[in-house]
C-alpha atoms as one frame of an Amber mdcrd trajectory, in Angstrom:
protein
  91.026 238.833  67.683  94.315 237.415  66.057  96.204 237.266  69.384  92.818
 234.982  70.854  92.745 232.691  67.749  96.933 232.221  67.973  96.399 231.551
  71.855  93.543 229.442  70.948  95.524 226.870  68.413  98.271 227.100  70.969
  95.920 225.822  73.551  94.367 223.158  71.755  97.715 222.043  70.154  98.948
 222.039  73.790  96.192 220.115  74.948  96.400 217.274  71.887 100.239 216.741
  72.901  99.292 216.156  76.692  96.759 213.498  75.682  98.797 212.492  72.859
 101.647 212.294  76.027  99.202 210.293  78.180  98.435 207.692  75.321 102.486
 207.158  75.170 102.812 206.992  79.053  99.770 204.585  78.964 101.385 202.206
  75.787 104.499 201.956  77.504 103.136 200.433  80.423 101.049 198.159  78.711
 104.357 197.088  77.516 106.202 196.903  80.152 103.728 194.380  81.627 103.544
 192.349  78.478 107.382 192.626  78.575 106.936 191.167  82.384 104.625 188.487
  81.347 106.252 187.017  78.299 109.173 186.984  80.942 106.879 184.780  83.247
 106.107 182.793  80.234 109.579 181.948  79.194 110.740 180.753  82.842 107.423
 178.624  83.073 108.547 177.242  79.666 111.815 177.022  80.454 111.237 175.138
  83.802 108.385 172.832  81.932 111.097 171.754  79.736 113.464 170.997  82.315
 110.445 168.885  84.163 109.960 166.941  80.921 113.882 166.061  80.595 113.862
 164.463  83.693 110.827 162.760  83.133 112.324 161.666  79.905 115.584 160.397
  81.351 113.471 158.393  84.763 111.476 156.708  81.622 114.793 155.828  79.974
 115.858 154.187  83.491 112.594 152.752  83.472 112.963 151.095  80.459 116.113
 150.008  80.894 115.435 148.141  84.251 112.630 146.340  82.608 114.875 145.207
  79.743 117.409 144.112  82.498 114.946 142.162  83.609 113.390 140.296  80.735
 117.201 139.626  80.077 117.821 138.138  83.552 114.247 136.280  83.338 115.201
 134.932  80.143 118.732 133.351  80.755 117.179 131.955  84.231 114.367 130.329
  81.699 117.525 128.945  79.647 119.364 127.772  83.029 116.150 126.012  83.780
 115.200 124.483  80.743
């Protein structure tokens, strides 16, 4: 009855390190798709950031054309007067 109860633990233990296998094999593709979506993530960041630079430096532009023109509104106003 020894040789049962040995092959018995052996085939349990065997069994726990399978699923206990699985569970790993499982985790690390859980994290290889978080690893692939934090990657999406960062290049949508990264390309929202470049988006907002130029929208930054066409405001700047923007601004600066309108001061332009209060500039060249105001000496004509001076000519004038």
């Amino acid at each position: 009855m020894g040789a049962k109860t040995n092959d018995d633990r052996i085939e349990r233990a065997s069994q726990r390190a399978a699923e206990a296998a699985q569970r790993t094999a499982t985790a690390h593709e859980r994290a290889a798709e978080a690893h692939e979506k934090h990657a999406d993530v960062a290049e949508e960041i990264g390309e929202n950031l470049q988006d907002a630079h130029r929208a930054r430096e066409r405001a700047q532009r923007i601004r600066a054309a309108a001061d332009l023109d209060k500039d060249v509104a105001r000496r004509e106003r001076d000519v004038g007067a």
